[in-house]
XYZ file of C-alpha atoms in Angstrom:
675
model
C 108.512 -45.497 -57.407
C 105.440 -45.606 -59.645
C 107.595 -46.539 -62.655
C 109.073 -49.416 -60.665
C 105.618 -50.697 -59.625
C 104.222 -50.321 -63.149
C 107.081 -52.266 -64.728
C 107.091 -55.333 -62.441
C 104.577 -57.786 -60.979
C 103.831 -57.214 -57.322
C 106.067 -59.518 -55.261
C 108.289 -59.602 -52.177
C 111.228 -58.745 -54.439
C 109.459 -55.614 -55.658
C 108.483 -54.633 -52.106
C 112.118 -54.930 -50.987
C 113.072 -52.327 -53.614
C 110.538 -49.745 -52.426
C 112.096 -47.015 -50.258
C 110.920 -46.218 -46.732
C 109.980 -44.105 -44.822
C 107.298 -42.625 -47.051
C 106.270 -39.010 -47.228
C 102.714 -37.793 -47.805
C 103.653 -36.309 -51.186
C 105.313 -39.552 -52.323
C 102.285 -41.677 -51.446
C 99.789 -39.348 -53.119
C 101.830 -38.977 -56.325
C 102.547 -42.715 -56.517
C 98.887 -43.630 -56.094
C 97.942 -41.275 -58.929
C 100.638 -42.647 -61.259
C 100.140 -46.410 -60.758
C 98.314 -47.704 -63.826
C 96.935 -51.000 -62.481
C 94.202 -50.429 -59.830
C 94.986 -53.760 -58.124
C 98.629 -52.698 -57.734
C 97.491 -49.325 -56.405
C 95.495 -51.122 -53.693
C 98.467 -53.356 -52.831
C 100.711 -50.284 -52.582
C 98.104 -48.540 -50.421
C 97.997 -51.474 -47.985
C 101.784 -51.901 -48.028
C 102.288 -48.214 -47.219
C 100.056 -48.562 -44.151
C 101.851 -51.739 -43.041
C 105.147 -49.871 -43.437
C 104.053 -47.299 -40.895
C 102.643 -44.591 -43.145
C 99.555 -42.985 -41.552
C 97.113 -42.559 -44.418
C 95.475 -39.156 -44.685
C 92.024 -38.116 -45.830
C 93.503 -37.314 -49.242
C 95.138 -40.731 -49.720
C 91.893 -42.489 -48.731
C 89.977 -40.283 -51.159
C 92.361 -41.065 -54.049
C 92.145 -44.810 -53.303
C 88.334 -44.667 -53.307
C 88.436 -42.869 -56.661
C 90.743 -45.531 -58.141
C 88.563 -48.406 -56.916
C 85.424 -46.665 -58.153
C 86.828 -46.132 -61.644
C 87.843 -49.807 -61.720
C 84.279 -50.841 -60.718
C 85.781 -52.592 -57.687
C 82.847 -51.335 -55.677
C 82.605 -53.912 -52.881
C 86.241 -53.322 -51.958
C 85.688 -49.565 -52.185
C 82.667 -49.775 -49.886
C 84.549 -51.907 -47.338
C 87.440 -49.451 -47.415
C 85.073 -46.517 -46.898
C 83.533 -47.978 -43.746
C 86.903 -49.045 -42.332
C 88.548 -45.614 -42.601
C 87.920 -44.470 -39.028
C 89.007 -47.816 -37.555
C 92.140 -48.180 -39.702
C 93.205 -44.600 -39.028
C 92.517 -44.957 -35.288
C 90.004 -42.145 -35.543
C 92.411 -39.598 -37.031
C 90.553 -39.582 -40.357
C 86.818 -38.942 -40.119
C 84.257 -39.877 -42.750
C 83.653 -36.980 -45.127
C 80.980 -36.263 -47.683
C 83.513 -36.406 -50.540
C 84.298 -40.068 -49.706
C 80.633 -40.917 -50.167
C 80.268 -38.646 -53.200
C 82.868 -40.481 -55.262
C 81.380 -43.899 -54.449
C 77.790 -42.740 -55.084
C 78.848 -41.617 -58.558
C 80.782 -44.853 -59.182
C 77.755 -46.993 -58.321
C 75.610 -44.904 -60.662
C 78.140 -45.154 -63.512
C 78.112 -48.950 -63.069
C 74.335 -48.933 -63.472
C 73.752 -49.871 -59.805
C 71.042 -47.307 -59.162
C 69.677 -48.867 -55.944
C 73.115 -49.258 -54.346
C 73.889 -45.644 -55.162
C 70.787 -44.379 -53.361
C 71.301 -46.853 -50.509
C 74.757 -45.399 -49.926
C 73.228 -41.913 -49.865
C 70.822 -43.049 -47.111
C 73.675 -44.760 -45.225
C 75.698 -41.568 -45.396
C 72.943 -39.708 -43.565
C 72.457 -42.499 -41.028
C 76.137 -42.306 -39.960
C 75.781 -38.545 -39.404
C 77.747 -37.373 -42.440
C 75.883 -34.355 -43.773
C 75.478 -34.316 -47.556
C 76.987 -31.299 -49.296
C 75.703 -29.496 -52.371
C 78.001 -31.768 -54.414
C 76.304 -34.833 -52.903
C 72.844 -33.530 -53.669
C 73.858 -32.589 -57.200
C 75.081 -36.172 -57.795
C 71.948 -37.778 -56.335
C 69.641 -35.448 -58.275
C 71.493 -36.264 -61.480
C 71.217 -40.019 -60.806
C 67.483 -39.813 -60.092
C 66.672 -37.674 -63.106
C 68.672 -39.888 -65.460
C 66.411 -42.736 -64.325
C 63.286 -40.610 -64.810
C 62.523 -40.464 -61.065
C 61.270 -36.876 -61.162
C 59.077 -37.112 -58.038
C 61.949 -38.542 -55.989
C 64.192 -35.774 -57.331
C 61.705 -33.153 -56.078
C 61.688 -34.831 -52.650
C 65.493 -34.845 -52.482
C 65.596 -31.190 -53.565
C 63.100 -30.339 -50.813
C 65.204 -32.321 -48.306
C 68.279 -30.412 -49.449
C 66.633 -27.031 -48.769
C 64.541 -27.665 -45.676
C 66.115 -30.615 -43.822
C 69.806 -29.907 -44.347
C 69.656 -26.214 -45.214
C 72.029 -26.668 -48.143
C 71.848 -23.816 -50.656
C 71.754 -24.876 -54.311
C 74.352 -23.572 -56.735
C 74.258 -22.999 -60.466
C 75.302 -26.631 -61.029
C 72.269 -27.791 -59.011
C 69.918 -25.853 -61.255
C 71.681 -27.017 -64.398
C 71.168 -30.618 -63.240
C 67.503 -29.973 -62.428
C 66.774 -28.114 -65.655
C 68.530 -30.740 -67.780
C 66.843 -33.600 -65.912
C 63.320 -32.252 -66.171
C 63.765 -31.179 -69.786
C 65.093 -34.621 -70.691
C 61.996 -36.101 -69.026
C 59.739 -33.961 -71.233
C 58.927 -31.556 -68.397
C 60.168 -28.318 -69.927
C 57.740 -26.200 -67.872
C 59.290 -27.587 -64.681
C 62.699 -26.784 -66.112
C 61.610 -23.179 -66.646
C 60.270 -23.017 -63.076
C 63.704 -23.915 -61.720
C 65.268 -21.422 -64.144
C 63.141 -18.621 -62.663
C 63.896 -19.814 -59.106
C 67.638 -19.304 -59.559
C 67.446 -15.575 -58.810
C 65.935 -16.209 -55.346
C 69.128 -18.095 -54.377
C 71.448 -15.575 -56.049
C 72.455 -18.135 -58.657
C 73.323 -16.594 -62.006
C 72.530 -18.714 -65.046
C 75.561 -19.491 -67.182
C 75.854 -20.533 -70.792
C 75.318 -24.169 -69.716
C 71.981 -23.186 -68.165
C 70.826 -21.525 -71.367
C 72.126 -24.328 -73.548
C 70.263 -26.845 -71.398
C 67.004 -24.906 -71.740
C 67.521 -24.481 -75.482
C 68.070 -28.218 -75.782
C 64.927 -28.953 -73.773
C 62.827 -26.614 -75.912
C 64.210 -28.055 -79.129
C 63.487 -31.606 -77.955
C 59.934 -30.493 -77.218
C 59.672 -29.094 -80.760
C 59.613 -25.461 -79.547
C 62.535 -24.365 -81.679
C 61.192 -20.855 -82.314
C 60.963 -20.169 -78.562
C 64.464 -21.604 -78.158
C 65.758 -19.218 -80.813
C 64.124 -16.262 -79.060
C 65.772 -17.355 -75.805
C 69.159 -17.416 -77.538
C 68.613 -13.915 -78.897
C 67.721 -12.683 -75.386
C 70.807 -14.138 -73.690
C 73.048 -11.123 -74.126
C 70.309 -8.676 -73.089
C 69.444 -10.484 -69.850
C 72.949 -11.382 -68.712
C 75.774 -8.990 -69.461
C 78.776 -10.703 -70.982
C 76.839 -13.892 -71.591
C 76.777 -14.854 -75.251
C 75.706 -17.953 -77.149
C 78.542 -20.291 -78.066
C 79.046 -23.034 -80.625
C 77.050 -25.491 -78.463
C 74.091 -23.098 -78.376
C 73.934 -22.783 -82.151
C 74.609 -26.473 -82.731
C 71.668 -27.266 -80.446
C 69.441 -24.909 -82.448
C 70.579 -26.532 -85.700
C 69.748 -29.942 -84.224
C 66.313 -28.645 -83.211
C 65.517 -27.495 -86.742
C 66.866 -30.748 -88.190
C 64.614 -32.735 -85.830
C 61.673 -30.846 -87.293
C 63.127 -31.475 -90.757
C 63.395 -27.711 -91.324
C 66.913 -28.010 -92.707
C 66.728 -24.707 -94.592
C 66.304 -22.887 -91.272
C 69.191 -24.937 -89.899
C 71.389 -23.665 -92.749
C 70.312 -20.086 -91.912
C 71.453 -20.624 -88.297
C 74.792 -21.930 -89.627
C 75.278 -18.695 -91.579
C 74.152 -16.620 -88.584
C 76.696 -18.188 -86.255
C 79.467 -17.673 -88.832
C 78.361 -14.035 -89.133
C 78.792 -13.601 -85.362
C 82.318 -14.974 -85.565
C 81.512 -18.335 -84.003
C 83.225 -21.112 -85.923
C 81.224 -24.333 -86.405
C 82.919 -27.428 -85.037
C 82.795 -31.041 -86.131
C 79.645 -31.656 -84.067
C 77.899 -28.757 -85.819
C 78.725 -30.133 -89.252
C 77.793 -33.687 -88.297
C 74.467 -32.498 -86.877
C 73.663 -30.726 -90.111
C 74.802 -33.679 -92.236
C 72.571 -35.983 -90.184
C 69.601 -33.662 -90.724
C 70.235 -33.493 -94.473
C 70.566 -37.278 -94.694
C 67.249 -37.733 -92.946
C 65.432 -35.608 -95.520
C 67.448 -37.244 -98.323
C 69.047 -33.974 -99.493
C 72.290 -35.656 -100.510
C 73.354 -32.805 -102.814
C 73.246 -30.282 -99.984
C 75.029 -32.809 -97.786
C 77.906 -32.901 -100.273
C 77.960 -29.078 -100.237
C 78.277 -29.096 -96.444
C 81.079 -31.669 -96.662
C 82.931 -29.371 -99.075
C 82.291 -26.314 -96.881
C 83.460 -28.263 -93.859
C 86.710 -29.130 -95.602
C 87.363 -25.709 -97.152
C 86.354 -23.420 -94.257
C 87.189 -25.448 -91.199
C 89.744 -27.893 -92.503
C 87.675 -30.756 -91.110
C 87.686 -34.279 -92.520
C 84.781 -36.667 -92.083
C 85.105 -38.484 -88.775
C 83.505 -41.571 -87.247
C 80.196 -39.833 -86.613
C 80.075 -38.528 -90.184
C 80.564 -41.999 -91.618
C 78.090 -43.500 -89.144
C 75.497 -40.934 -90.183
C 75.915 -41.754 -93.872
C 75.863 -45.508 -93.161
C 72.681 -45.085 -91.137
C 71.109 -43.022 -93.912
C 71.823 -45.730 -96.505
C 70.541 -48.474 -94.190
C 67.304 -46.598 -93.544
C 66.830 -46.155 -97.296
C 67.383 -49.898 -97.812
C 70.682 -49.351 -99.671
C 72.576 -52.020 -97.748
C 75.237 -52.505 -100.415
C 76.027 -48.769 -100.344
C 76.144 -48.867 -96.554
C 78.650 -51.729 -96.670
C 80.826 -49.777 -99.109
C 80.899 -46.772 -96.781
C 81.593 -49.119 -93.854
C 84.586 -50.632 -95.682
C 85.808 -47.171 -96.712
C 86.183 -46.305 -93.025
C 88.917 -48.949 -92.863
C 90.423 -47.653 -96.098
C 90.660 -44.065 -94.796
C 91.692 -45.334 -91.342
C 88.726 -43.714 -89.655
C 88.243 -45.331 -86.279
C 85.080 -47.412 -85.922
C 82.900 -47.352 -82.839
C 79.937 -49.316 -81.540
C 77.479 -47.407 -83.732
C 79.452 -48.293 -86.873
C 78.951 -51.988 -86.166
C 75.514 -51.925 -84.556
C 73.921 -50.106 -87.507
C 75.330 -52.620 -89.982
C 74.587 -55.661 -87.804
C 70.994 -54.625 -87.220
C 70.402 -53.903 -90.907
C 71.944 -57.225 -91.971
C 69.684 -59.043 -89.495
C 66.639 -57.246 -90.830
C 67.602 -58.410 -94.318
C 68.107 -61.951 -93.009
C 71.849 -62.056 -93.703
C 72.789 -63.470 -90.295
C 76.053 -65.004 -91.521
C 77.487 -61.622 -92.482
C 76.045 -60.078 -89.327
C 77.835 -62.713 -87.244
C 81.131 -62.005 -89.045
C 80.878 -58.346 -87.987
C 79.773 -59.470 -84.521
C 82.933 -61.580 -84.143
C 85.037 -58.635 -85.314
C 83.335 -56.440 -82.724
C 84.166 -58.938 -79.974
C 87.744 -59.464 -81.103
C 88.511 -55.736 -81.190
C 86.666 -55.165 -77.870
C 85.096 -52.072 -79.382
C 82.260 -52.090 -76.864
C 84.751 -51.702 -74.005
C 86.296 -48.613 -75.539
C 85.160 -45.196 -74.352
C 85.656 -43.908 -77.877
C 82.584 -42.855 -79.811
C 78.964 -43.123 -78.860
C 77.767 -45.225 -75.946
C 76.548 -48.585 -77.281
C 72.834 -49.328 -77.309
C 71.940 -52.836 -76.190
C 68.773 -52.891 -78.287
C 70.853 -52.456 -81.464
C 72.362 -55.908 -80.939
C 69.094 -57.532 -79.893
C 68.220 -59.193 -83.253
C 71.581 -60.944 -83.558
C 71.682 -61.914 -79.876
C 68.213 -63.420 -80.349
C 69.473 -65.323 -83.408
C 72.574 -66.620 -81.589
C 70.540 -67.774 -78.593
C 68.179 -69.646 -80.878
C 71.101 -71.407 -82.555
C 73.025 -72.665 -79.533
C 75.489 -69.772 -79.288
C 74.323 -68.136 -76.070
C 77.858 -68.068 -74.662
C 79.052 -65.884 -77.530
C 76.005 -63.627 -77.158
C 76.699 -63.274 -73.437
C 80.229 -62.023 -74.118
C 78.733 -59.021 -75.882
C 76.180 -58.563 -73.128
C 78.915 -58.507 -70.482
C 80.890 -55.954 -72.463
C 77.754 -53.820 -72.649
C 77.294 -54.187 -68.883
C 80.827 -52.953 -68.272
C 79.932 -49.826 -70.223
C 76.863 -49.325 -68.019
C 74.472 -50.234 -70.856
C 71.451 -52.193 -69.691
C 68.463 -53.817 -71.384
C 65.956 -55.989 -69.533
C 64.749 -57.849 -72.601
C 68.284 -58.899 -73.565
C 68.699 -60.476 -70.124
C 65.514 -62.467 -70.728
C 66.734 -63.560 -74.174
C 70.124 -64.701 -72.890
C 68.748 -66.535 -69.862
C 66.277 -68.401 -72.064
C 69.114 -69.199 -74.478
C 71.197 -70.713 -71.694
C 68.211 -72.714 -70.437
C 67.593 -74.192 -73.880
C 71.250 -75.242 -73.991
C 71.083 -76.765 -70.489
C 73.436 -74.136 -68.995
C 71.070 -73.300 -66.139
C 73.812 -72.033 -63.796
C 74.858 -69.460 -66.404
C 71.229 -68.418 -66.750
C 70.885 -68.100 -62.985
C 74.014 -65.934 -62.779
C 72.485 -63.555 -65.320
C 69.216 -63.563 -63.372
C 71.096 -62.341 -60.287
C 72.722 -59.575 -62.342
C 69.343 -58.659 -63.807
C 67.680 -58.322 -60.411
C 70.571 -56.285 -59.016
C 70.013 -53.831 -61.827
C 66.326 -53.429 -60.998
C 64.942 -55.285 -64.042
C 61.910 -57.565 -63.747
C 62.423 -60.970 -65.420
C 59.600 -62.643 -67.334
C 57.759 -65.262 -65.278
C 58.775 -67.919 -67.854
C 62.422 -67.324 -66.926
C 61.795 -68.541 -63.399
C 59.799 -71.561 -64.557
C 62.531 -72.631 -66.999
C 65.323 -72.224 -64.436
C 63.468 -74.090 -61.687
C 62.531 -76.908 -64.044
C 66.137 -77.116 -65.257
C 67.660 -77.217 -61.778
C 65.242 -79.956 -60.734
C 66.101 -81.894 -63.876
C 69.801 -81.594 -63.004
C 69.082 -82.664 -59.422
C 70.031 -79.265 -57.968
C 67.059 -78.478 -55.723
C 68.946 -75.898 -53.620
C 69.391 -73.688 -56.682
C 65.754 -74.353 -57.595
C 64.729 -73.145 -54.122
C 66.882 -70.007 -54.423
C 65.295 -69.284 -57.797
C 61.835 -69.749 -56.312
C 62.663 -67.253 -53.534
C 63.705 -64.693 -56.146
C 60.512 -65.435 -58.056
C 58.498 -64.527 -54.957
C 60.460 -61.288 -54.522
C 59.535 -60.431 -58.116
C 55.861 -60.702 -56.998
C 55.184 -63.823 -59.058
C 53.187 -66.703 -57.549
C 54.652 -70.105 -58.463
C 52.278 -72.923 -59.383
C 51.438 -75.430 -56.651
C 53.124 -78.198 -58.630
C 56.352 -76.125 -58.657
C 56.364 -75.931 -54.859
C 55.713 -79.659 -54.540
C 58.395 -80.572 -57.103
C 61.055 -78.523 -55.291
C 60.032 -79.948 -51.908
C 60.132 -83.524 -53.239
C 63.674 -83.050 -54.616
C 64.899 -81.442 -51.395
C 63.579 -84.397 -49.429
C 65.201 -86.782 -51.878
C 68.559 -85.018 -51.329
C 68.114 -85.051 -47.534
C 67.950 -81.248 -47.194
C 66.025 -81.103 -43.912
C 66.431 -77.405 -43.108
C 65.625 -76.276 -46.647
C 62.583 -78.535 -47.045
C 61.186 -77.185 -43.777
C 61.770 -73.674 -45.092
C 59.777 -74.476 -48.218
C 56.844 -75.755 -46.147
C 56.892 -72.578 -44.053
C 56.880 -70.435 -47.203
C 54.003 -72.485 -48.603
C 51.980 -71.977 -45.444
C 52.749 -68.255 -45.499
C 51.609 -68.012 -49.137
C 48.565 -70.245 -48.456
C 49.753 -72.910 -50.892
C 48.055 -76.308 -50.620
C 50.110 -78.864 -48.708
C 50.799 -82.408 -49.875
C 50.217 -84.823 -46.984
C 52.913 -87.273 -48.137
C 55.561 -84.582 -48.615
C 54.756 -82.960 -45.264
C 55.004 -86.362 -43.580
C 58.379 -87.102 -45.222
C 59.651 -83.651 -44.253
C 58.836 -84.330 -40.584
C 60.583 -87.708 -40.712
C 63.667 -86.094 -42.254
C 63.779 -83.403 -39.581
C 63.599 -86.037 -36.833
C 66.241 -88.124 -38.594
C 68.565 -85.093 -38.634
C 67.969 -84.324 -34.959
C 65.880 -81.201 -35.593
C 63.066 -82.144 -33.213
C 62.039 -78.607 -32.273
C 61.730 -77.597 -35.919
C 59.685 -80.729 -36.634
C 57.161 -79.950 -33.908
C 57.044 -76.313 -35.034
C 56.222 -77.453 -38.577
C 53.505 -79.955 -37.618
C 51.868 -77.414 -35.327
C 51.707 -74.836 -38.131
C 50.490 -77.420 -40.648
C 47.540 -78.334 -38.436
C 46.780 -74.716 -37.515
C 46.479 -73.951 -41.224
C 43.957 -76.759 -41.711
C 46.263 -79.396 -43.217
C 47.296 -82.843 -41.960
C 50.180 -85.311 -41.966
C 50.148 -89.107 -41.595
C 50.914 -88.955 -37.877
C 50.813 -92.718 -37.334
C 53.560 -93.144 -39.945
C 55.717 -90.540 -38.206
C 55.133 -92.173 -34.785
C 56.035 -95.617 -36.157
C 59.175 -94.089 -37.724
C 60.213 -92.554 -34.384
C 59.462 -95.752 -32.442
C 61.537 -97.899 -34.792
C 64.508 -95.543 -34.354
C 64.250 -95.525 -30.582
C 63.125 -91.892 -30.389
C 60.555 -92.750 -27.709
C 60.185 -89.271 -26.180
C 59.483 -87.781 -29.588
C 57.073 -90.624 -30.414
C 55.251 -90.019 -27.114
C 55.037 -86.288 -27.765
C 53.745 -86.945 -31.268
C 51.065 -89.276 -29.857
C 49.982 -86.598 -27.394
C 49.809 -84.099 -30.267
C 47.679 -86.576 -32.213
C 45.284 -87.059 -29.292
C 45.046 -83.302 -28.779
C 44.005 -82.917 -32.415
C 41.426 -85.747 -32.117
C 43.286 -88.114 -34.410
C 42.880 -91.885 -34.270
C 45.806 -93.716 -32.702
C 47.159 -97.249 -32.989
C 46.567 -98.684 -29.498
C 49.146 -101.444 -29.963
C 51.758 -98.794 -30.813
C 50.696 -96.834 -27.736
C 51.177 -99.900 -25.532
C 54.584 -100.574 -27.050
C 55.767 -96.978 -26.531
C 54.573 -96.927 -22.887
C 56.307 -100.253 -22.164
C 59.581 -99.066 -23.716
C 59.459 -95.723 -21.918
C 59.153 -97.676 -18.647
C 62.211 -99.764 -19.582
C 64.372 -96.630 -20.001
C 63.033 -95.038 -16.799
C 60.988 -92.344 -18.511
C 58.004 -93.183 -16.323
C 56.668 -89.631 -16.179
C 56.260 -89.501 -19.974
C 54.750 -93.009 -19.996
C 52.200 -92.044 -17.334
C 51.271 -88.819 -19.123
C 50.487 -90.708 -22.329
C 48.592 -93.399 -20.425
C 46.574 -90.775 -18.572
C 45.464 -89.142 -21.851
C 44.461 -92.524 -23.299
C 42.445 -93.348 -20.195
C 40.737 -89.951 -20.357
C 39.348 -90.719 -23.825
C 38.063 -94.166 -22.738
C 40.760 -96.478 -24.013
C 41.607 -97.936 -20.594
C 40.267 -101.414 -21.426
C 42.569 -101.646 -24.455
C 45.743 -100.868 -22.549
C 47.808 -104.008 -21.914
C 50.700 -102.092 -20.409
C 49.098 -101.064 -17.102
C 50.791 -103.707 -14.925
C 54.220 -102.780 -16.260
C 53.518 -99.078 -15.804
C 52.239 -99.709 -12.289
C 55.394 -101.624 -11.397
C 57.575 -98.857 -12.794
C 55.651 -96.193 -10.878
C 55.969 -98.147 -7.619
C 59.652 -98.653 -8.173
C 60.088 -94.932 -8.768
C 58.126 -94.012 -5.647
C 55.401 -92.235 -7.607
C 52.552 -93.205 -5.260
C 49.760 -90.951 -6.535
C 50.233 -91.988 -10.166
C 50.427 -95.643 -9.064
C 47.088 -95.329 -7.231
C 45.523 -93.800 -10.360
C 46.685 -96.774 -12.468
C 45.718 -99.346 -9.824
C 42.128 -98.127 -9.782
C 41.891 -98.730 -13.509
C 43.231 -102.284 -13.471
C 40.692 -105.118 -14.091
C 39.497 -107.135 -11.061
C 41.142 -110.442 -10.157
C 38.160 -112.447 -11.286
C 38.619 -111.106 -14.801
C 42.318 -111.755 -14.808
C 42.145 -115.274 -16.274
C 39.891 -114.170 -19.135
C 42.266 -111.463 -20.250
C 45.437 -113.402 -19.530
C 46.312 -113.615 -23.150
C 46.399 -109.852 -23.486
C 48.108 -109.113 -20.162
C 51.734 -108.655 -19.283
C 53.406 -111.736 -17.826
C 53.994 -109.924 -14.554
C 51.738 -110.742 -11.574
C 48.964 -108.322 -10.738
C 49.624 -106.500 -7.473
C 46.808 -104.106 -6.513
C 47.662 -101.236 -4.205
C 45.824 -100.837 -0.914
C 44.385 -97.378 -0.639
């Protein structure tokens, strides 16, 4: 079945050829043998639709496949749908979470990995020792030693999970790699209290930590004590190779050669790594004659031929000595002897060519690297992003950011990250006007817990505004705030102005709210336009919420302009409410506009609102300037609102003054009410 799926595109024709019913063994074996992860997922779904009840094992295999393919969102969705899709027959297990936690970490998504660990606990799935070992490894690889101690304490005291030898190997390696060898030794001594016997990996890890700390003599004593302390436990080729590396790091290559003889005397054959380690050490101290001797010994005694690492070491040695022509010869000889090249082969040459200023040749090798997709291969050493930094910088400065990004994306797929390269590429895209591409990289950068330079945000925002894309400018500003940067006041105002220009009512209101929250100075014209836009779009409640907050924070808007705007568009209730707000805040009002609004409210039978506004105007002594009282009185009488009508009647001018003010009065006859 797997052969059939692998050989054809997924289609209805293919599905019709697949046999049913399916057995558990068939499904599990087929899932393991399908080469394309997307086809594996299609088969998985098809099997369920065909009536096959997926088991815990089939779900686990599918999660592993998706994790290896970096299809992590789909994997996460599948994980949290297991109980529902299986009708409760398959419960969430720690191993489901374990595989996804590791996959997130391998993809460089450190935060998501830890978040999943917390989610696991919140859904009542108890972490196992395997879970804790994975989380500890992830934390220590990121240098989070304090968090690792907290998780270890949680493991022992909260969940009562007993550590195993693997736990201690992870802890010892992690603390040693973080230059905390003493802590590593503390965990080494603690192993006995949990009945965990150290193995050769434990010792090799400690030896490596000591050698990295320059304590090679202590490391050698530890190696000599291995057999005495643990019966049947003897140093292996890794142990001695680590010691040789330690001596080479201290440039004590003669001692390293003594260790080589010692291991041969104990019947432990050096491997290719041993020879390459020694060759690297000899290259670094420029003992090329002894290096040739080791190459001969390697060939005669072990039957080894120089491999990729050997060539890379020699190339690196020549580059460091400034012998670039010799390095290029060795590089070309790799092709001649059909020795496979890896990332280090190219990165060493590219970096050295850039340092010399030969960017043309460096770019030729760069293109070759891209074409062969060497960075995507798991062969050889893991690529270092910093090694390609000089050429990526050069390409971005010369309008070739797209090419540079291709390499960056290949590095990302290998889990290699570098914050400064993100900054370089984003700036490159901005200079070329490709702001969307820069923004996409910014999102990737933030997801991987890198802090962008503040200039990155300024360039992107400026670019989006220039391209009339204020929504993207606003999103960038929000990310800028999350990065704990404070945008300039002019940046806020520029984004708000463009949002208003594009008619983005909701978003412009959001910007004003953020500005008030961050205590950013308001622009009276922009705030006024934002209110008008909200009213135009029917968002009255939001408009009144905004103006209330603006005034509470000590700022103002041109209220009269907003009221005139509302009046002209027939939004009389809103205009009335805005006038009342203005009076409450002791703002001057246009009495003619007040009269007009009261008259028009009466015409549409909103007498209650008209009276309320009139009452407030009378209360502040503007009764004599109101020309609408007769009309309001008539409307109140018609509506049977006697008390309000009496209030208005008392404030009407006497009959003897009627002729004098005739020009300002309504054309209706004055009809006083008898009290």
